Short mmCIF file of C-alpha atoms in Angstrom, two decimals:
data_model
loop_
_atom_site.label_atom_id
_atom_site.label_comp_id
_atom_site.label_asym_id
_atom_site.label_seq_id
_atom_site.Cartn_x
_atom_site.Cartn_y
_atom_site.Cartn_z
CA UNK X 1 61.82 86.16 92.17
CA UNK X 2 61.25 87.74 95.67
CA UNK X 3 64.18 89.66 97.18
CA UNK X 4 64.92 88.99 101.22
CA UNK X 5 66.27 92.12 103.12
CA UNK X 6 69.68 90.28 103.30
CA UNK X 7 70.31 88.65 99.53
CA UNK X 8 73.06 87.57 97.58
CA UNK X 9 71.69 86.21 94.06
CA UNK X 10 73.87 84.73 91.47
CA UNK X 11 72.81 86.39 87.82
CA UNK X 12 74.30 85.53 84.50
CA UNK X 13 73.96 88.44 82.13
CA UNK X 14 74.17 86.84 78.67
CA UNK X 15 76.32 87.64 75.81
CA UNK X 16 76.37 91.15 74.19
CA UNK X 17 78.78 90.35 71.62
CA UNK X 18 78.37 87.18 69.15
CA UNK X 19 80.52 83.86 70.35
CA UNK X 20 81.07 86.07 73.51
CA UNK X 21 80.76 84.76 77.31
CA UNK X 22 78.56 85.57 79.97
CA UNK X 23 79.07 88.11 82.65
CA UNK X 24 78.69 85.95 86.37
CA UNK X 25 78.04 88.60 89.14
CA UNK X 26 75.98 88.48 92.24
CA UNK X 27 73.27 90.65 93.29
CA UNK X 28 73.35 92.07 96.88
CA UNK X 29 72.84 95.60 98.11
CA UNK X 30 75.87 97.26 97.46
CA UNK X 31 76.08 95.93 94.06
CA UNK X 32 72.45 97.63 92.82
CA UNK X 33 73.69 101.01 92.80
CA UNK X 34 77.22 99.89 90.31
CA UNK X 35 74.92 97.89 88.41
CA UNK X 36 72.51 100.38 87.56
CA UNK X 37 75.08 103.11 87.21
CA UNK X 38 76.93 100.39 84.52
CA UNK X 39 73.49 100.14 82.72
CA UNK X 40 73.04 103.21 82.21
CA UNK X 41 76.18 104.24 81.02
CA UNK X 42 76.29 101.48 78.09
CA UNK X 43 72.82 99.71 77.96
CA UNK X 44 70.21 102.74 77.73
CA UNK X 45 69.50 102.43 74.33
CA UNK X 46 69.48 98.58 74.03
CA UNK X 47 66.94 98.37 76.71
CA UNK X 48 64.54 100.95 75.48
CA UNK X 49 64.88 99.11 71.83
CA UNK X 50 63.82 96.24 73.73
CA UNK X 51 60.74 97.79 75.25
CA UNK X 52 62.40 97.77 78.85
CA UNK X 53 62.04 100.46 80.68
CA UNK X 54 65.54 101.33 82.80
CA UNK X 55 64.39 103.37 85.65
CA UNK X 56 66.67 106.65 86.48
CA UNK X 57 69.00 106.33 89.07
CA UNK X 58 67.26 109.39 91.08
CA UNK X 59 64.25 106.44 91.62
CA UNK X 60 66.55 103.42 92.46
CA UNK X 61 68.20 105.32 95.02
CA UNK X 62 64.91 106.25 96.25
CA UNK X 63 64.13 102.83 96.56
CA UNK X 64 64.73 100.26 100.02
CA UNK X 65 68.01 98.44 98.29
CA UNK X 66 65.16 95.00 98.66
CA UNK X 67 62.99 96.86 95.87
CA UNK X 68 65.70 98.43 93.95
CA UNK X 69 67.46 94.80 93.79
CA UNK X 70 64.08 93.59 92.47
CA UNK X 71 64.00 95.93 89.45
CA UNK X 72 67.55 95.43 89.00
CA UNK X 73 67.08 91.63 88.62
CA UNK X 74 63.77 92.26 86.47
CA UNK X 75 65.56 94.48 83.73
CA UNK X 76 68.42 91.83 83.89
CA UNK X 77 66.37 88.94 83.30
CA UNK X 78 64.49 90.63 80.66
CA UNK X 79 68.13 91.82 78.96
CA UNK X 80 69.07 88.15 78.76
CA UNK X 81 66.13 86.75 77.93
CA UNK X 82 66.43 89.03 74.59
CA UNK X 83 69.44 88.74 73.81
CA UNK X 84 69.51 84.74 73.75
CA UNK X 85 65.76 84.81 72.14
CA UNK X 86 67.00 87.26 69.24
CA UNK X 87 70.94 86.97 68.77
CA UNK X 88 70.71 89.58 66.03
CA UNK X 89 70.17 91.75 68.93
CA UNK X 90 73.88 91.72 69.74
CA UNK X 91 75.14 92.84 66.08
CA UNK X 92 72.95 95.79 66.42
CA UNK X 93 73.75 97.06 69.87
CA UNK X 94 75.10 100.98 69.62
CA UNK X 95 77.23 101.41 71.94
CA UNK X 96 77.92 105.28 73.19
CA UNK X 97 79.45 107.46 71.21
CA UNK X 98 82.78 107.54 72.40
CA UNK X 99 82.99 103.80 72.01
CA UNK X 100 82.24 103.51 68.89
CA UNK X 101 84.97 103.55 67.22
CA UNK X 102 87.30 100.92 69.31
CA UNK X 103 84.33 98.99 69.90
CA UNK X 104 85.34 95.95 67.37
CA UNK X 105 88.73 96.81 68.38
CA UNK X 106 90.10 94.30 70.84
CA UNK X 107 91.60 96.93 73.13
CA UNK X 108 90.12 99.64 74.93
CA UNK X 109 89.69 103.32 74.43
CA UNK X 110 90.69 105.31 77.44
CA UNK X 111 87.10 106.05 78.04
CA UNK X 112 85.87 102.35 77.97
CA UNK X 113 89.02 101.03 80.17
CA UNK X 114 87.68 103.90 82.91
CA UNK X 115 84.31 102.81 82.44
CA UNK X 116 85.25 99.43 83.34
CA UNK X 117 87.35 100.02 86.01
CA UNK X 118 84.98 102.32 87.69
CA UNK X 119 82.28 99.41 87.54
CA UNK X 120 84.57 97.11 89.03
CA UNK X 121 85.39 99.21 91.98
CA UNK X 122 82.16 100.20 92.36
CA UNK X 123 80.79 96.67 92.75
CA UNK X 124 84.44 95.47 94.90
CA UNK X 125 84.47 98.62 96.66
CA UNK X 126 80.89 100.09 97.60
CA UNK X 127 81.90 102.14 100.28
CA UNK X 128 85.91 104.03 99.76
CA UNK X 129 85.98 105.34 103.23
CA UNK X 130 86.63 102.14 104.61
CA UNK X 131 90.06 102.42 102.81
CA UNK X 132 91.41 105.39 104.98
CA UNK X 133 89.38 103.07 108.16
CA UNK X 134 92.11 102.43 111.36
CA UNK X 135 94.73 104.13 109.11
CA UNK X 136 94.99 107.57 111.63
CA UNK X 137 96.57 110.83 110.10
CA UNK X 138 97.75 108.46 106.72
CA UNK X 139 95.35 108.93 103.92
CA UNK X 140 94.71 106.29 101.44
CA UNK X 141 95.95 107.82 97.75
CA UNK X 142 95.58 107.11 94.28
CA UNK X 143 97.30 108.48 91.18
CA UNK X 144 94.09 109.75 88.89
CA UNK X 145 93.81 108.37 85.61
CA UNK X 146 94.80 111.31 83.41
CA UNK X 147 98.15 111.68 85.29
CA UNK X 148 98.81 107.74 85.09
CA UNK X 149 98.04 108.05 81.38
CA UNK X 150 100.12 110.41 80.90
CA UNK X 151 103.15 108.84 82.89
CA UNK X 152 102.72 105.80 80.82
CA UNK X 153 102.81 108.00 77.34
CA UNK X 154 106.29 109.35 78.65
CA UNK X 155 107.60 105.55 79.11
CA UNK X 156 106.49 103.81 76.21
CA UNK X 157 106.61 100.33 77.80
CA UNK X 158 106.27 97.27 74.96
CA UNK X 159 105.96 93.93 74.89
CA UNK X 160 109.74 93.63 76.65
CA UNK X 161 108.71 95.50 79.84
CA UNK X 162 107.25 93.97 83.11
CA UNK X 163 105.63 96.51 85.24
CA UNK X 164 105.13 96.29 88.80
CA UNK X 165 103.59 98.55 91.29
CA UNK X 166 105.15 98.22 94.83
CA UNK X 167 101.88 99.51 97.32
CA UNK X 168 100.18 98.92 94.44
CA UNK X 169 96.55 99.23 97.10
CA UNK X 170 93.28 98.13 95.25
CA UNK X 171 95.24 97.01 92.28
CA UNK X 172 93.74 100.19 90.04
CA UNK X 173 96.89 101.08 88.04
CA UNK X 174 98.02 97.21 87.56
CA UNK X 175 94.86 96.73 86.08
CA UNK X 176 94.70 99.99 83.44
CA UNK X 177 98.20 99.34 82.33
CA UNK X 178 97.70 95.83 81.58
CA UNK X 179 94.47 96.79 79.18
CA UNK X 180 96.41 100.17 78.31
CA UNK X 181 99.88 99.01 77.01
CA UNK X 182 101.98 96.23 75.70
CA UNK X 183 103.51 95.31 78.61
CA UNK X 184 104.39 91.33 79.04
CA UNK X 185 103.17 91.32 82.72
CA UNK X 186 102.21 93.70 85.21
CA UNK X 187 102.51 92.90 89.05
CA UNK X 188 100.93 94.51 92.09
CA UNK X 189 102.27 94.33 96.01
CA UNK X 190 100.25 95.49 98.93
CA UNK X 191 100.80 94.52 102.45
CA UNK X 192 98.04 96.09 104.17
CA UNK X 193 95.06 93.63 104.34
CA UNK X 194 92.21 95.10 103.40
CA UNK X 195 93.22 97.39 100.01
CA UNK X 196 94.91 93.88 98.76
CA UNK X 197 91.81 91.67 99.78
CA UNK X 198 89.51 94.60 98.08
CA UNK X 199 92.23 94.91 94.82
CA UNK X 200 91.77 90.66 94.53
CA UNK X 201 87.90 91.25 94.48
CA UNK X 202 88.07 94.45 91.61
CA UNK X 203 90.52 92.81 89.69
CA UNK X 204 87.97 89.66 89.67
CA UNK X 205 84.83 91.59 88.04
CA UNK X 206 87.43 93.97 85.86
CA UNK X 207 88.79 90.33 83.92
CA UNK X 208 84.87 89.58 83.88
CA UNK X 209 83.73 92.11 82.64
CA UNK X 210 86.64 92.35 80.09
CA UNK X 211 86.14 89.27 79.00
CA UNK X 212 82.20 90.14 78.39
CA UNK X 213 83.13 92.81 76.33
CA UNK X 214 85.94 90.53 74.46
CA UNK X 215 88.93 93.22 75.16
CA UNK X 216 92.91 92.11 75.36
CA UNK X 217 94.59 92.74 78.74
CA UNK X 218 97.76 91.78 79.48
CA UNK X 219 98.49 88.79 82.52
CA UNK X 220 98.28 90.59 85.79
CA UNK X 221 98.93 89.26 89.24
CA UNK X 222 98.56 90.89 92.48
CA UNK X 223 100.23 89.52 95.91
CA UNK X 224 99.03 90.40 99.43
CA UNK X 225 102.69 90.47 100.84
CA UNK X 226 105.32 93.36 101.80
CA UNK X 227 107.43 94.75 99.22
CA UNK X 228 110.56 93.93 101.76
CA UNK X 229 109.79 90.22 101.99
CA UNK X 230 112.52 87.79 100.02
CA UNK X 231 109.38 86.02 98.92
CA UNK X 232 108.73 88.88 96.13
CA UNK X 233 112.23 89.77 95.74
CA UNK X 234 112.20 87.72 91.95
CA UNK X 235 109.47 90.34 91.17
CA UNK X 236 111.49 93.04 92.00
CA UNK X 237 114.18 91.89 90.19
CA UNK X 238 112.25 90.61 87.13
CA UNK X 239 110.43 93.95 86.70
CA UNK X 240 111.69 96.48 83.95
CA UNK X 241 109.33 99.07 84.92
CA UNK X 242 108.52 100.16 88.74
CA UNK X 243 105.80 102.38 90.13
CA UNK X 244 106.36 103.45 93.68
CA UNK X 245 103.91 106.30 95.84
CA UNK X 246 106.91 106.98 98.27
CA UNK X 247 105.45 110.59 99.22
CA UNK X 248 104.66 109.71 102.45
CA UNK X 249 107.47 106.86 103.59
CA UNK X 250 109.65 107.64 106.59
CA UNK X 251 113.20 107.67 107.05
CA UNK X 252 113.18 103.98 108.08
CA UNK X 253 110.74 102.95 104.92
CA UNK X 254 113.27 104.96 102.52
CA UNK X 255 116.11 103.45 103.55
CA UNK X 256 114.20 99.89 103.44
CA UNK X 257 112.89 101.12 99.84
CA UNK X 258 116.73 101.63 98.63
CA UNK X 259 118.14 98.90 99.96
CA UNK X 260 115.18 96.74 98.01
CA UNK X 261 115.93 98.85 94.88
CA UNK X 262 119.65 98.46 94.82
CA UNK X 263 118.60 94.60 93.45
CA UNK X 264 116.87 95.87 90.48
CA UNK X 265 118.72 95.25 87.28
CA UNK X 266 120.79 97.43 84.97
CA UNK X 267 118.38 99.78 82.96
CA UNK X 268 115.02 99.03 85.64
CA UNK X 269 112.89 102.29 85.10
CA UNK X 270 111.53 103.43 88.49
CA UNK X 271 108.81 106.42 88.61
CA UNK X 272 108.16 107.62 92.48
CA UNK X 273 106.41 110.45 93.76
CA UNK X 274 109.55 111.57 95.98
CA UNK X 275 112.74 112.10 94.35
CA UNK X 276 115.08 108.47 95.39
CA UNK X 277 118.22 110.89 94.38
CA UNK X 278 119.19 113.86 94.94
CA UNK X 279 121.87 116.11 92.65
CA UNK X 280 124.49 116.85 95.56
CA UNK X 281 128.14 116.03 95.92
CA UNK X 282 127.51 114.54 99.17
CA UNK X 283 125.74 111.76 97.16
CA UNK X 284 127.68 110.88 94.71
CA UNK X 285 129.09 107.81 96.27
CA UNK X 286 127.11 104.91 97.31
CA UNK X 287 127.11 104.17 101.35
CA UNK X 288 127.61 100.42 100.96
CA UNK X 289 126.90 99.68 104.61
CA UNK X 290 124.15 101.99 104.21
CA UNK X 291 122.20 100.64 101.38
CA UNK X 292 121.54 104.83 99.74
CA UNK X 293 120.47 105.24 96.43
CA UNK X 294 123.29 108.01 94.75
CA UNK X 295 123.93 109.10 91.23
CA UNK X 296 126.73 106.66 90.90
CA UNK X 297 123.51 103.95 90.53
CA UNK X 298 121.58 105.70 88.14
CA UNK X 299 121.98 107.12 84.49
CA UNK X 300 119.04 109.39 84.89
CA UNK X 301 116.99 110.87 87.76
CA UNK X 302 114.50 113.62 86.75
CA UNK X 303 111.12 114.81 87.17
CA UNK X 304 108.57 113.83 84.37
CA UNK X 305 107.63 116.76 82.42
CA UNK X 306 104.08 117.93 83.02
CA UNK X 307 101.00 118.06 80.68
CA UNK X 308 99.68 121.72 80.47
CA UNK X 309 96.17 119.49 79.54
CA UNK X 310 96.11 118.36 82.95
CA UNK X 311 94.69 120.29 85.63
CA UNK X 312 96.66 119.81 89.17
CA UNK X 313 92.91 118.33 90.83
CA UNK X 314 92.72 115.46 88.05
CA UNK X 315 96.68 114.30 88.88
CA UNK X 316 96.31 112.76 92.44
CA UNK X 317 93.43 111.77 95.28
CA UNK X 318 95.42 113.18 98.52
CA UNK X 319 95.49 116.91 97.08
CA UNK X 320 94.23 119.15 94.60
CA UNK X 321 97.18 120.80 94.16
CA UNK X 322 98.85 118.57 91.78
CA UNK X 323 101.84 115.90 92.53
CA UNK X 324 105.44 116.14 90.72
CA UNK X 325 106.61 112.06 89.67
CA UNK X 326 110.00 111.40 89.22
CA UNK X 327 111.98 108.99 86.69
CA UNK X 328 115.17 106.75 88.06
CA UNK X 329 117.14 104.45 85.61
CA UNK X 330 119.52 102.40 87.36
CA UNK X 331 122.90 101.65 85.86
#
């Protein structure tokens, strides 16, 4: 099929697993590169077995997007034809070594979920620099997966937990939690339109590729709302674990956040990048008129122990100097 310079071609990739579902997506000039990267990451051996030539990323990067898209459609069409014509090829598919132990497991391991999240990110957000557009001196930042995995190992969430990311950006934390823990449900709330919109797209790609590989994840829901909105109050009250990157919050927003969190039920655990409560004599009593969380409101407020296996530059995206996170438990 000839490709126009400005193109958007729907495509259905045949199931890779027996009784699996196809993966439907749209080939555009922005999705060619992440799709080729994905094929190299997971499908190099199978396309070679079929006698299909998978051009290197160096080659495709030097092509026009139109020519690269034509090559991508050719490779995908051949793959789908072979999968549909030779179902046994699916059962003999050999995943990369780090995935083999988990290939037939209904849940992902760390390497696989990161691969699928990176794929969804690349498909939904071809130019990450747009996330900082119009933010002035405020840089869009994300917690890195090694540190997130460490924090989750400390939290040990179960099927009785409901997770909430307040200020969820593009939703990566929520999606990771849904794929890698036993929480009952995961929510994300983001007030800025651009990351919220891109988050919806990323979730759509991630849900689709997880289903394609027949991997389980917990229910997730993303909202384009401010966490100060009364509409999301029931979600905040439902949550048993809340994640907030409040490091750059000014005094006004910090006060507003405190007032919101005072509505949390007893036992709610809150992970923040800046302390919610200082251990000082002057903070022992709550000023109900100001809505300040104090030591009287919490049973725990401590820094989460760091892991010596995680380098500082692997912690967060906004600095290479590391970042502490704190765990507060409401009384």
